[in-house]
Amino acid sequence: MKKAFLSFIVGCIVFTTSAQTSITLNTDLAKTQINKHIYGHFAEHLGRCIYGGIYVGEGNTKIPNTAGVRNDVIKALKDLKIPNLRWPGGCFADTYQWKDGIGPKANRPKMVNVWWGGVTEDNSFGTHDFLDLCERIGAEPYLAGNVGSGSVKDLSDWVTYVSHPGGSPMSELRKQNGREKPWNVKLWGVGNEAWGCGGNMTAEYYANIYRQYATFMTDWDNTSQIFRIASGASDGDYAWTETLMKNIPHKMLAGVALHHYSVISWTDKGPSIDFNEGHYFKIMQEAWQMDEFIKGHSTIMDKYDPQKKVALIVDEWGGWYSVEPGTNPGFLYQQNTMRDAMIAGLTLNIFNNHADRVRGANLAQIVNVLQSVILTNEEKMLLTPTYHVMKMYNVHQDAMLVPISIESPSYEYQGKKLTAVSASASKDASGALNISLTNIDYSKPHEVTINLRGEDFSKISGQILSSAKINDHNTFEQPNKVAVKDFSGAKLEKGVLKLTIPAYSVIVLNVKK
C-alpha cells in the first residue's frame, strides 16, 4: 500500500512539473523546399563587426589571417554553412560610397561612420575583401545598394564592376584592381529601411525610386539573374508592403524585405545577461510576433502575387538589448545567452513553416554586434549559443518542408500565455527526416509525442543545446560553457516518437528508415 501510494505521488509530481505536447508529421506530403537562404547572416560596418571582428589587417602578425580576414572566423563560418552574407549595411549602406573601398589600400580615402559611433574608417575592407571572403566561406554575397545618398549611376556602376565579364569601363577597372573574373553577384538590396535611416521616404515615393534604380541594375545577357530586393516594412507596417506590391511591376521585384527585432522597448532594452523572467517573457513575445508579421505581410503579398513569385526576405532579425557596461553605446555589443538560443530556434521554426513565401533571411549580426554567432577579443574567439542553434538547424537548408500540426501547452507568466514548444521538420535528399524542437518555457520541461505518418522509420539520433541557467553564456574564459551535446532521450516505436525536452532548450532529431 505504501509503495502504491508513493508511486501515485511520484506520478503526480511528474504530471505537474512537465507538460504534454502533441505533434503530427505527414512525412509523405513534403512538397515545399526550405530555401537555404533563410539561414543567411548580416555583416554591417558597425562597432567591431568588420574591423577587429572579421578583418584585422593584412599586416597583422598576432592574429592568423588570410588577406587580413581572421582564419578562425573563416573556419567557423564555413562550418556554419552560411548560404549568404549581407553587406555593408544596414543604415551604413545608404552612406557608403563603394568606389572609396577599391584600389590600393594606401590610396583609399577615409570616412566617418556617422551612424555607428562616429568613428573614422580607412576603407581598407571594401568590395574585393568582402566578395573574396564570401568565396572562401562558400556564401553568396548579398550587397545592399546606396539609394539614400547615392545615385542611380553609382549603383549601376557597382553592378557592372562586380558582375560584367569585360569590355566596360567598370569591368576593366575591376581587372586593373586585380580581379579578372567577375563575381556574378545575384542578391541586391535596393536601399535599406527607406522609411527611416535610408531616407525617411514615403512608401509611394520609394516605390518610384525603386523602379528607377532597378531599371539600371542591368542583367546584360540574362545569365546573372539579378535578384532585386526592395526595402520593406518594419514589423507590422502592412501599408508599406501593399504599396510596394501594388506599385512595382513584379518582373523587376524578386523580393520584399521585412525587419523585426525582439526588443523589450526602444527606450529601455534591458540587460543581455542579468535579465529576469519579466524581461525574458517580453522578448519571447516579440520573437513569437514574427509569425504574426509573416502571416500579415504574406496575406497582402498573396493578394497581388497569388503564385508566390515574389519572396519575403526577413533580412534583419534577432534580439536587441542594452550594450554591455563600459562599451561604446554606438557599437551595439551584447552578450549571447540561452535566451538568444530560444529566439534563434523559435524564429527558424517559424521561417521553415512559412517556406512557401519566406525564402531568405539574415540574422543581425554576424560578429560582435547584436545577436552574434561569433564574439572576438583580440586573438581570442568564441562561438555563441546562437551559433550552435544555427549549426544544428542547417540540416533544413534546401530540404523539403514536412507538413506539421502541433498542440502545445502554454508558457504562462503573470496571466499572459505563449505557446511553449515550436517545431519544424524537413526531409533531406537521402529521405532522412530532421525535426527541430524549441521549448521556450522558463521553468518546465515538456513531454513531446510525435506521430510520424506516411512512412516507416527505424533509426533515430539527436543533438541538444541546453544549460543549467537561462542566463548561461560563453565567455573567453569559459568558451564552451554552453555547447551542443548528443541526445539519446528520444524513443521510437511503431511510428511514434516520444521524448522530454527540458526548459529553455533546443533539440534536433535525425530519423532514418
Short mmCIF file of C-alpha atoms in Angstrom, two decimals:
data_model
loop_
_atom_site.label_atom_id
_atom_site.label_comp_id
_atom_site.label_asym_id
_atom_site.label_seq_id
_atom_site.Cartn_x
_atom_site.Cartn_y
_atom_site.Cartn_z
CA MET A 1 0.00 0.00 0.00
CA LYS A 2 2.81 2.40 0.91
CA LYS A 3 4.63 1.53 -2.33
CA ALA A 4 1.50 2.16 -4.40
CA PHE A 5 0.87 5.46 -2.62
CA LEU A 6 4.49 6.53 -3.25
CA SER A 7 4.15 5.70 -6.95
CA PHE A 8 0.98 7.78 -7.07
CA ILE A 9 2.77 10.77 -5.52
CA VAL A 10 5.72 10.45 -7.91
CA GLY A 11 3.30 10.28 -10.84
CA CYS A 12 1.59 13.44 -9.66
CA ILE A 13 4.92 15.23 -9.37
CA VAL A 14 5.87 14.31 -12.93
CA PHE A 15 2.48 15.41 -14.18
CA THR A 16 2.65 18.82 -12.52
CA THR A 17 6.26 19.59 -13.48
CA SER A 18 6.04 18.65 -17.17
CA ALA A 19 3.50 19.30 -19.88
CA GLN A 20 2.28 17.33 -22.88
CA THR A 21 2.95 18.42 -26.47
CA SER A 22 1.47 16.50 -29.39
CA ILE A 23 2.90 16.76 -32.92
CA THR A 24 1.83 15.09 -36.15
CA LEU A 25 4.12 14.96 -39.18
CA ASN A 26 2.83 13.91 -42.60
CA THR A 27 6.18 12.68 -43.86
CA ASP A 28 4.96 11.71 -47.34
CA LEU A 29 3.48 15.13 -48.14
CA ALA A 30 6.66 17.21 -48.34
CA LYS A 31 6.30 19.49 -51.38
CA THR A 32 7.78 22.90 -50.48
CA GLN A 33 11.52 23.43 -50.35
CA ILE A 34 13.03 25.28 -47.39
CA ASN A 35 15.26 27.77 -49.17
CA LYS A 36 18.79 27.66 -47.78
CA HIS A 37 18.91 31.47 -47.87
CA ILE A 38 16.64 31.54 -44.80
CA TYR A 39 19.87 30.81 -42.91
CA GLY A 40 21.70 33.94 -44.09
CA HIS A 41 23.70 36.39 -41.98
CA PHE A 42 24.43 40.10 -41.85
CA ALA A 43 27.73 42.00 -41.56
CA GLU A 44 27.50 45.76 -41.22
CA HIS A 45 30.19 48.37 -40.71
CA LEU A 46 29.10 48.73 -37.12
CA GLY A 47 31.21 48.60 -33.98
CA ARG A 48 33.66 45.69 -34.08
CA CYS A 49 31.80 43.62 -36.65
CA ILE A 50 34.09 44.32 -39.61
CA TYR A 51 37.22 45.86 -38.11
CA GLY A 52 38.52 43.62 -35.34
CA GLY A 53 35.77 41.06 -35.78
CA ILE A 54 36.18 39.90 -39.36
CA TYR A 55 39.10 41.99 -40.60
CA VAL A 56 42.31 42.53 -38.65
CA GLY A 57 44.56 43.84 -41.44
CA GLU A 58 46.95 42.11 -43.81
CA GLY A 59 49.99 43.10 -41.80
CA ASN A 60 48.69 41.59 -38.55
CA THR A 61 51.17 39.02 -37.23
CA LYS A 62 49.42 38.47 -33.89
CA ILE A 63 46.16 37.03 -35.28
CA PRO A 64 46.40 34.39 -38.04
CA ASN A 65 44.63 35.68 -41.14
CA THR A 66 44.16 35.32 -44.85
CA ALA A 67 44.32 38.64 -46.71
CA GLY A 68 43.53 40.35 -43.40
CA VAL A 69 40.48 38.20 -42.56
CA ARG A 70 40.72 36.12 -39.38
CA ASN A 71 41.33 32.43 -40.09
CA ASP A 72 39.32 31.33 -37.05
CA VAL A 73 36.33 33.33 -38.29
CA ILE A 74 36.68 31.87 -41.80
CA LYS A 75 36.66 28.33 -40.39
CA ALA A 76 33.70 28.99 -38.09
CA LEU A 77 31.63 30.47 -40.91
CA LYS A 78 32.47 27.61 -43.28
CA ASP A 79 31.40 25.10 -40.61
CA LEU A 80 28.13 27.01 -40.21
CA LYS A 81 27.36 26.56 -43.94
CA ILE A 82 26.29 30.16 -44.38
CA PRO A 83 24.29 30.43 -47.62
CA ASN A 84 24.53 34.22 -47.98
CA LEU A 85 26.08 37.20 -46.22
CA ARG A 86 24.61 40.71 -46.39
CA TRP A 87 26.95 43.75 -46.52
CA PRO A 88 27.77 46.66 -45.97
CA GLY A 89 24.57 47.54 -44.04
CA GLY A 90 22.07 48.35 -42.58
CA CYS A 91 21.92 52.09 -42.14
CA PHE A 92 25.57 52.25 -43.15
CA ALA A 93 24.68 51.09 -46.67
CA ASP A 94 22.96 54.33 -47.58
CA THR A 95 26.05 56.37 -46.69
CA TYR A 96 28.60 54.00 -48.24
CA GLN A 97 30.50 55.07 -51.36
CA TRP A 98 31.73 51.79 -52.81
CA LYS A 99 34.37 53.36 -55.07
CA ASP A 100 36.21 54.58 -51.96
CA GLY A 101 36.79 50.93 -50.99
CA ILE A 102 38.60 49.68 -54.12
CA GLY A 103 42.13 50.06 -55.45
CA PRO A 104 45.39 50.29 -53.46
CA LYS A 105 44.53 50.48 -49.77
CA ALA A 106 47.06 53.22 -49.10
CA ASN A 107 45.21 55.45 -51.54
CA ARG A 108 41.70 54.92 -50.22
CA PRO A 109 40.06 57.96 -48.60
CA LYS A 110 38.91 57.79 -45.01
CA MET A 111 35.31 58.25 -43.95
CA VAL A 112 33.37 58.93 -40.76
CA ASN A 113 30.77 56.35 -39.82
CA VAL A 114 28.03 58.81 -38.85
CA TRP A 115 25.52 56.10 -37.95
CA TRP A 116 27.57 53.97 -35.60
CA GLY A 117 29.79 55.66 -33.07
CA GLY A 118 31.18 58.46 -35.25
CA VAL A 119 34.41 56.51 -35.76
CA THR A 120 36.77 57.13 -38.67
CA GLU A 121 37.23 54.19 -41.05
CA ASP A 122 40.02 53.86 -43.61
CA ASN A 123 38.04 51.82 -46.17
CA SER A 124 40.65 49.03 -46.02
CA PHE A 125 37.82 46.49 -46.07
CA GLY A 126 35.97 47.02 -49.33
CA THR A 127 34.25 45.27 -52.22
CA HIS A 128 37.11 42.90 -53.13
CA ASP A 129 37.72 41.99 -49.50
CA PHE A 130 34.07 41.19 -48.88
CA LEU A 131 33.45 39.25 -52.07
CA ASP A 132 36.66 37.26 -51.64
CA LEU A 133 35.56 36.41 -48.09
CA CYS A 134 32.26 35.12 -49.43
CA GLU A 135 34.13 32.87 -51.86
CA ARG A 136 36.29 31.50 -49.05
CA ILE A 137 33.34 30.58 -46.85
CA GLY A 138 31.11 29.37 -49.68
CA ALA A 139 28.44 32.04 -49.20
CA GLU A 140 26.60 34.08 -51.81
CA PRO A 141 27.17 37.83 -51.35
CA TYR A 142 24.11 39.99 -50.72
CA LEU A 143 25.05 43.60 -51.49
CA ALA A 144 22.92 46.42 -50.07
CA GLY A 145 22.97 49.34 -52.51
CA ASN A 146 23.14 53.01 -51.56
CA VAL A 147 19.83 54.59 -52.55
CA GLY A 148 19.54 57.11 -49.72
CA SER A 149 22.59 59.25 -50.57
CA GLY A 150 23.93 57.62 -53.73
CA SER A 151 22.94 57.96 -57.37
CA VAL A 152 21.46 55.60 -59.93
CA LYS A 153 24.82 55.66 -61.73
CA ASP A 154 26.69 54.72 -58.54
CA LEU A 155 24.62 51.59 -58.09
CA SER A 156 24.63 50.74 -61.78
CA ASP A 157 28.43 51.06 -61.82
CA TRP A 158 28.72 48.75 -58.80
CA VAL A 159 26.62 46.08 -60.51
CA THR A 160 28.82 46.36 -63.59
CA TYR A 161 32.05 46.34 -61.58
CA VAL A 162 31.31 43.08 -59.78
CA SER A 163 29.42 41.18 -62.50
CA HIS A 164 30.26 42.33 -66.03
CA PRO A 165 32.67 39.93 -67.76
CA GLY A 166 34.75 42.57 -69.57
CA GLY A 167 34.92 45.41 -72.03
CA SER A 168 33.05 48.00 -69.96
CA PRO A 169 34.85 50.78 -68.06
CA MET A 170 33.85 49.30 -64.70
CA SER A 171 34.84 45.72 -65.54
CA GLU A 172 38.20 46.96 -66.83
CA LEU A 173 38.67 48.91 -63.60
CA ARG A 174 38.00 45.71 -61.67
CA LYS A 175 40.69 43.94 -63.68
CA GLN A 176 43.14 46.76 -63.00
CA ASN A 177 42.46 46.20 -59.30
CA GLY A 178 43.44 42.55 -59.54
CA ARG A 179 40.25 40.62 -60.26
CA GLU A 180 39.99 39.20 -63.77
CA LYS A 181 36.79 37.14 -63.46
CA PRO A 182 33.55 38.73 -62.25
CA TRP A 183 31.96 37.58 -59.01
CA ASN A 184 28.49 37.49 -60.62
CA VAL A 185 26.63 38.85 -57.60
CA LYS A 186 22.95 37.91 -57.77
CA LEU A 187 21.49 39.23 -54.48
CA TRP A 188 21.00 43.01 -54.36
CA GLY A 189 19.17 45.20 -51.89
CA VAL A 190 17.81 48.38 -53.46
CA GLY A 191 18.38 50.57 -50.42
CA ASN A 192 17.74 49.80 -46.75
CA GLU A 193 14.98 50.96 -44.39
CA ALA A 194 13.86 53.63 -46.83
CA TRP A 195 11.15 54.59 -44.33
CA GLY A 196 13.87 55.56 -41.80
CA CYS A 197 17.66 55.85 -41.96
CA GLY A 198 17.58 55.11 -45.69
CA GLY A 199 15.92 58.45 -46.49
CA ASN A 200 12.72 58.85 -44.43
CA MET A 201 10.70 58.28 -47.60
CA THR A 202 7.03 57.58 -48.02
CA ALA A 203 6.13 54.20 -49.47
CA GLU A 204 4.81 55.81 -52.67
CA TYR A 205 7.99 57.81 -53.19
CA TYR A 206 10.23 54.83 -52.52
CA ALA A 207 8.26 52.63 -54.93
CA ASN A 208 9.02 55.11 -57.70
CA ILE A 209 12.67 55.40 -56.68
CA TYR A 210 12.94 51.61 -56.63
CA ARG A 211 11.59 51.37 -60.17
CA GLN A 212 14.21 53.86 -61.35
CA TYR A 213 17.18 52.20 -59.64
CA ALA A 214 16.08 48.66 -60.56
CA THR A 215 15.81 49.63 -64.23
CA PHE A 216 19.50 50.45 -64.44
CA MET A 217 20.71 47.41 -62.49
CA THR A 218 21.36 45.71 -65.82
CA ASP A 219 21.28 41.97 -66.44
CA TRP A 220 23.18 42.09 -69.77
CA ASP A 221 22.83 38.53 -71.08
CA ASN A 222 20.08 37.21 -68.79
CA THR A 223 22.50 34.74 -67.19
CA SER A 224 23.42 36.51 -63.96
CA GLN A 225 19.74 36.56 -62.89
CA ILE A 226 19.91 39.59 -60.61
CA PHE A 227 17.64 39.13 -57.61
CA ARG A 228 16.44 42.62 -56.63
CA ILE A 229 15.12 43.07 -53.09
CA ALA A 230 13.03 46.10 -52.16
CA SER A 231 13.48 47.88 -48.84
CA GLY A 232 10.49 46.52 -46.96
CA ALA A 233 8.46 47.17 -43.86
CA SER A 234 9.32 47.31 -40.20
CA ASP A 235 7.23 44.96 -38.07
CA GLY A 236 3.51 45.32 -38.86
CA ASP A 237 3.58 48.18 -41.36
CA TYR A 238 1.32 46.36 -43.79
CA ALA A 239 0.52 49.53 -45.74
CA TRP A 240 4.17 49.75 -46.82
CA THR A 241 4.10 46.21 -48.24
CA GLU A 242 0.80 46.82 -50.01
CA THR A 243 2.13 49.97 -51.67
CA LEU A 244 5.21 48.18 -52.98
CA MET A 245 3.30 45.14 -54.22
CA LYS A 246 0.75 47.37 -55.94
CA ASN A 247 3.09 49.95 -57.49
CA ILE A 248 6.21 48.00 -58.50
CA PRO A 249 6.00 45.70 -61.56
CA HIS A 250 6.71 42.21 -60.31
CA LYS A 251 9.04 41.48 -63.22
CA MET A 252 11.57 43.83 -61.57
CA LEU A 253 10.76 42.77 -57.99
CA ALA A 254 12.22 39.48 -56.78
CA GLY A 255 11.87 40.06 -53.05
CA VAL A 256 10.41 42.39 -50.44
CA ALA A 257 12.27 42.81 -47.16
CA LEU A 258 10.91 42.72 -43.60
CA HIS A 259 12.73 43.79 -40.42
CA HIS A 260 11.75 42.71 -36.91
CA TYR A 261 13.84 42.73 -33.75
CA SER A 262 12.95 41.13 -30.44
CA VAL A 263 13.34 44.10 -28.10
CA ILE A 264 11.74 44.94 -24.74
CA SER A 265 11.34 48.60 -25.68
CA TRP A 266 13.36 51.03 -27.76
CA THR A 267 13.87 53.31 -24.74
CA ASP A 268 14.90 50.59 -22.27
CA LYS A 269 16.16 47.45 -23.97
CA GLY A 270 17.13 45.64 -20.78
CA PRO A 271 20.32 43.70 -19.96
CA SER A 272 21.77 40.98 -22.16
CA ILE A 273 22.89 38.77 -19.23
CA ASP A 274 21.30 39.72 -15.91
CA PHE A 275 17.71 39.65 -17.13
CA ASN A 276 14.74 38.37 -15.12
CA GLU A 277 11.71 36.37 -16.17
CA GLY A 278 9.77 39.54 -16.97
CA HIS A 279 12.47 40.59 -19.44
CA TYR A 280 12.60 37.07 -20.84
CA PHE A 281 8.84 36.74 -21.36
CA LYS A 282 8.66 40.07 -23.21
CA ILE A 283 11.47 39.02 -25.55
CA MET A 284 9.71 35.71 -26.24
CA GLN A 285 6.52 37.64 -27.01
CA GLU A 286 8.43 39.69 -29.55
CA ALA A 287 10.06 36.60 -31.06
CA TRP A 288 6.67 34.91 -31.47
CA GLN A 289 5.35 38.07 -33.20
CA MET A 290 7.49 37.14 -36.19
CA ASP A 291 4.85 34.54 -37.03
CA GLU A 292 2.08 37.15 -36.93
CA PHE A 293 4.03 39.61 -39.08
CA ILE A 294 4.89 36.99 -41.70
CA LYS A 295 1.25 35.93 -41.93
CA GLY A 296 0.10 39.55 -42.25
CA HIS A 297 2.60 40.53 -44.94
CA SER A 298 2.10 37.23 -46.76
CA THR A 299 -1.65 37.81 -46.92
CA ILE A 300 -1.06 41.15 -48.66
CA MET A 301 1.52 39.65 -50.99
CA ASP A 302 -0.89 36.81 -51.85
CA LYS A 303 -3.44 39.42 -52.94
CA TYR A 304 -1.12 40.77 -55.62
CA ASP A 305 1.02 37.68 -56.19
CA PRO A 306 -1.08 34.53 -55.64
CA GLN A 307 1.57 32.36 -57.30
CA LYS A 308 4.10 33.48 -54.68
CA LYS A 309 6.75 34.50 -57.20
CA VAL A 310 7.93 37.44 -55.03
CA ALA A 311 9.82 36.29 -51.95
CA LEU A 312 9.54 37.70 -48.45
CA ILE A 313 13.10 38.34 -47.24
CA VAL A 314 13.47 38.91 -43.49
CA ASP A 315 16.92 40.43 -43.86
CA GLU A 316 17.20 41.77 -40.30
CA TRP A 317 16.07 39.84 -37.23
CA GLY A 318 17.34 38.92 -33.78
CA GLY A 319 17.49 40.05 -30.16
CA TRP A 320 18.43 43.63 -29.27
CA TYR A 321 19.44 44.60 -25.72
CA SER A 322 21.37 47.33 -23.97
CA VAL A 323 25.09 47.28 -24.71
CA GLU A 324 27.49 45.66 -22.30
CA PRO A 325 28.52 48.06 -19.49
CA GLY A 326 31.61 50.08 -20.34
CA THR A 327 31.34 49.61 -24.11
CA ASN A 328 30.64 52.23 -26.77
CA PRO A 329 26.84 52.64 -27.00
CA GLY A 330 27.16 53.10 -30.76
CA PHE A 331 28.84 49.69 -31.18
CA LEU A 332 25.82 47.57 -30.09
CA TYR A 333 27.99 44.92 -28.41
CA GLN A 334 25.98 42.49 -26.30
CA GLN A 335 26.45 39.04 -24.83
CA ASN A 336 24.59 35.99 -26.09
CA THR A 337 22.82 33.64 -23.67
CA MET A 338 20.43 30.69 -23.78
CA ARG A 339 17.69 33.28 -24.25
CA ASP A 340 19.21 34.05 -27.64
CA ALA A 341 19.24 30.35 -28.46
CA MET A 342 15.49 30.39 -27.81
CA ILE A 343 15.00 33.34 -30.19
CA ALA A 344 17.00 31.55 -32.86
CA GLY A 345 15.29 28.17 -32.53
CA LEU A 346 11.79 29.65 -32.41
CA THR A 347 12.39 32.06 -35.29
CA LEU A 348 13.94 29.47 -37.59
CA ASN A 349 10.99 27.15 -36.95
CA ILE A 350 8.68 29.99 -37.97
CA PHE A 351 10.68 30.68 -41.14
CA ASN A 352 10.74 26.99 -42.08
CA ASN A 353 6.99 26.65 -41.66
CA HIS A 354 6.43 29.66 -43.94
CA ALA A 355 8.88 28.45 -46.58
CA ASP A 356 6.33 28.96 -49.36
CA ARG A 357 6.77 32.74 -49.01
CA VAL A 358 9.84 33.29 -46.79
CA ARG A 359 12.79 32.45 -48.99
CA GLY A 360 15.55 34.45 -47.38
CA ALA A 361 16.56 35.92 -44.00
CA ASN A 362 19.60 37.46 -42.32
CA LEU A 363 20.39 37.24 -38.62
CA ALA A 364 21.74 40.52 -37.23
CA GLN A 365 24.70 40.44 -36.88
CA ILE A 366 27.49 38.01 -37.53
CA VAL A 367 30.34 39.14 -35.20
CA ASN A 368 30.38 41.32 -32.06
CA VAL A 369 27.09 43.12 -32.82
CA LEU A 370 23.57 42.35 -31.54
CA GLN A 371 22.70 38.61 -31.73
CA SER A 372 26.10 37.48 -32.97
CA VAL A 373 27.16 33.95 -33.72
CA ILE A 374 30.80 34.87 -33.00
CA LEU A 375 32.47 37.11 -30.43
CA THR A 376 36.13 38.18 -30.61
CA ASN A 377 38.59 39.88 -28.31
CA GLU A 378 42.00 40.47 -29.87
CA GLU A 379 43.35 36.96 -30.62
CA LYS A 380 40.51 35.21 -28.79
CA MET A 381 37.30 33.99 -30.40
CA LEU A 382 34.23 32.13 -29.16
CA LEU A 383 31.04 30.65 -30.57
CA THR A 384 27.76 31.74 -29.01
CA PRO A 385 24.62 29.71 -28.19
CA THR A 386 23.05 31.24 -31.31
CA TYR A 387 25.90 29.83 -33.42
CA HIS A 388 25.17 26.36 -32.10
CA VAL A 389 21.45 26.60 -32.92
CA MET A 390 22.15 27.88 -36.45
CA LYS A 391 24.55 24.98 -36.99
CA MET A 392 22.12 22.40 -35.59
CA TYR A 393 19.37 23.70 -37.87
CA ASN A 394 21.41 23.83 -41.07
CA VAL A 395 20.16 20.31 -41.86
CA HIS A 396 16.99 22.04 -43.09
CA GLN A 397 18.78 24.00 -45.81
CA ASP A 398 17.20 23.19 -49.20
CA ALA A 399 15.37 20.21 -47.66
CA MET A 400 11.66 19.62 -48.24
CA LEU A 401 9.29 21.00 -45.60
CA VAL A 402 7.19 18.33 -43.90
CA PRO A 403 3.65 19.49 -43.06
CA ILE A 404 3.19 19.71 -39.31
CA SER A 405 0.40 20.10 -36.81
CA ILE A 406 1.23 20.83 -33.19
CA GLU A 407 -0.65 21.18 -29.94
CA SER A 408 1.49 22.63 -27.20
CA PRO A 409 0.68 23.80 -23.69
CA SER A 410 1.33 27.42 -22.84
CA TYR A 411 4.22 29.06 -21.10
CA GLU A 412 2.47 31.38 -18.64
CA TYR A 413 3.73 34.49 -16.87
CA GLN A 414 1.60 36.88 -14.82
CA GLY A 415 -1.60 35.85 -16.56
CA LYS A 416 -0.15 36.02 -20.08
CA LYS A 417 0.43 32.99 -22.28
CA LEU A 418 2.72 31.96 -25.11
CA THR A 419 2.94 28.67 -26.98
CA ALA A 420 5.78 26.84 -25.24
CA VAL A 421 7.03 24.39 -27.85
CA SER A 422 7.64 25.22 -31.51
CA ALA A 423 8.76 22.75 -34.14
CA SER A 424 9.53 22.29 -37.82
CA ALA A 425 10.54 19.30 -39.88
CA SER A 426 12.06 18.50 -43.26
CA LYS A 427 13.21 15.61 -45.43
CA ASP A 428 16.65 15.76 -46.98
CA ALA A 429 17.80 14.30 -50.29
CA SER A 430 18.53 10.93 -48.70
CA GLY A 431 14.98 10.63 -47.35
CA ALA A 432 16.04 11.22 -43.75
CA LEU A 433 13.70 13.24 -41.53
CA ASN A 434 15.04 16.15 -39.47
CA ILE A 435 12.88 17.52 -36.66
CA SER A 436 13.77 20.70 -34.75
CA LEU A 437 12.15 21.48 -31.40
CA THR A 438 12.45 24.54 -29.18
CA ASN A 439 10.93 24.80 -25.70
CA ILE A 440 10.84 28.44 -24.55
CA ASP A 441 9.27 27.62 -21.17
CA TYR A 442 11.22 29.37 -18.42
CA SER A 443 10.91 26.53 -15.91
CA LYS A 444 9.00 23.48 -17.21
CA PRO A 445 10.17 20.55 -19.31
CA HIS A 446 7.68 19.28 -21.87
CA GLU A 447 6.87 15.72 -22.80
CA VAL A 448 6.58 15.51 -26.58
CA THR A 449 4.80 12.86 -28.64
CA ILE A 450 5.44 12.92 -32.39
CA ASN A 451 3.27 10.85 -34.71
CA LEU A 452 5.08 10.01 -37.95
CA ARG A 453 2.52 9.42 -40.68
CA GLY A 454 3.04 8.29 -44.24
CA GLU A 455 6.35 6.42 -43.99
CA ASP A 456 8.14 3.99 -41.69
CA PHE A 457 11.29 4.98 -39.83
CA SER A 458 13.53 2.88 -37.58
CA LYS A 459 16.69 4.78 -36.61
CA ILE A 460 17.00 7.92 -34.54
CA SER A 461 19.78 10.19 -33.30
CA GLY A 462 19.82 13.72 -31.99
CA GLN A 463 21.56 16.76 -30.55
CA ILE A 464 20.57 19.09 -27.74
CA LEU A 465 21.56 22.58 -26.66
CA SER A 466 20.70 23.12 -23.02
CA SER A 467 22.24 24.62 -19.91
CA ALA A 468 21.72 24.89 -16.16
CA LYS A 469 20.53 28.51 -16.25
CA ILE A 470 18.72 30.61 -18.83
CA ASN A 471 21.37 33.35 -18.36
CA ASP A 472 24.25 30.99 -19.16
CA HIS A 473 26.60 32.16 -21.90
CA ASN A 474 30.09 31.55 -23.23
CA THR A 475 32.97 33.78 -22.24
CA PHE A 476 36.59 33.98 -23.34
CA GLU A 477 37.49 32.32 -20.03
CA GLN A 478 34.79 29.62 -20.46
CA PRO A 479 34.18 29.40 -24.22
CA ASN A 480 32.39 26.03 -24.02
CA LYS A 481 30.07 26.54 -21.08
CA VAL A 482 27.10 26.31 -23.46
CA ALA A 483 27.74 23.59 -26.03
CA VAL A 484 25.90 21.06 -28.16
CA LYS A 485 25.68 17.51 -26.82
CA ASP A 486 24.38 14.24 -28.21
CA PHE A 487 20.77 13.50 -27.30
CA SER A 488 19.66 9.91 -26.80
CA GLY A 489 16.44 10.54 -24.90
CA ALA A 490 14.06 10.03 -27.83
CA LYS A 491 12.34 6.66 -28.25
CA LEU A 492 10.76 5.49 -31.50
CA GLU A 493 8.18 2.72 -31.53
CA LYS A 494 5.58 1.90 -34.19
CA GLY A 495 5.75 5.29 -35.83
CA VAL A 496 5.55 7.26 -32.58
CA LEU A 497 8.44 9.32 -31.20
CA LYS A 498 8.49 10.21 -27.52
CA LEU A 499 10.90 12.46 -25.64
CA THR A 500 11.12 15.11 -22.94
CA ILE A 501 12.55 18.49 -23.90
CA PRO A 502 13.95 20.44 -20.94
CA ALA A 503 13.01 24.03 -20.20
CA TYR A 504 14.73 26.60 -22.45
CA SER A 505 16.40 24.07 -24.71
CA VAL A 506 16.69 23.16 -28.39
CA ILE A 507 16.69 19.63 -29.81
CA VAL A 508 17.23 18.49 -33.40
CA LEU A 509 16.41 14.86 -34.23
CA ASN A 510 17.52 12.88 -37.26
CA VAL A 511 15.25 9.96 -38.14
CA LYS A 512 16.09 7.41 -40.82
CA LYS A 513 14.33 4.47 -42.41
#
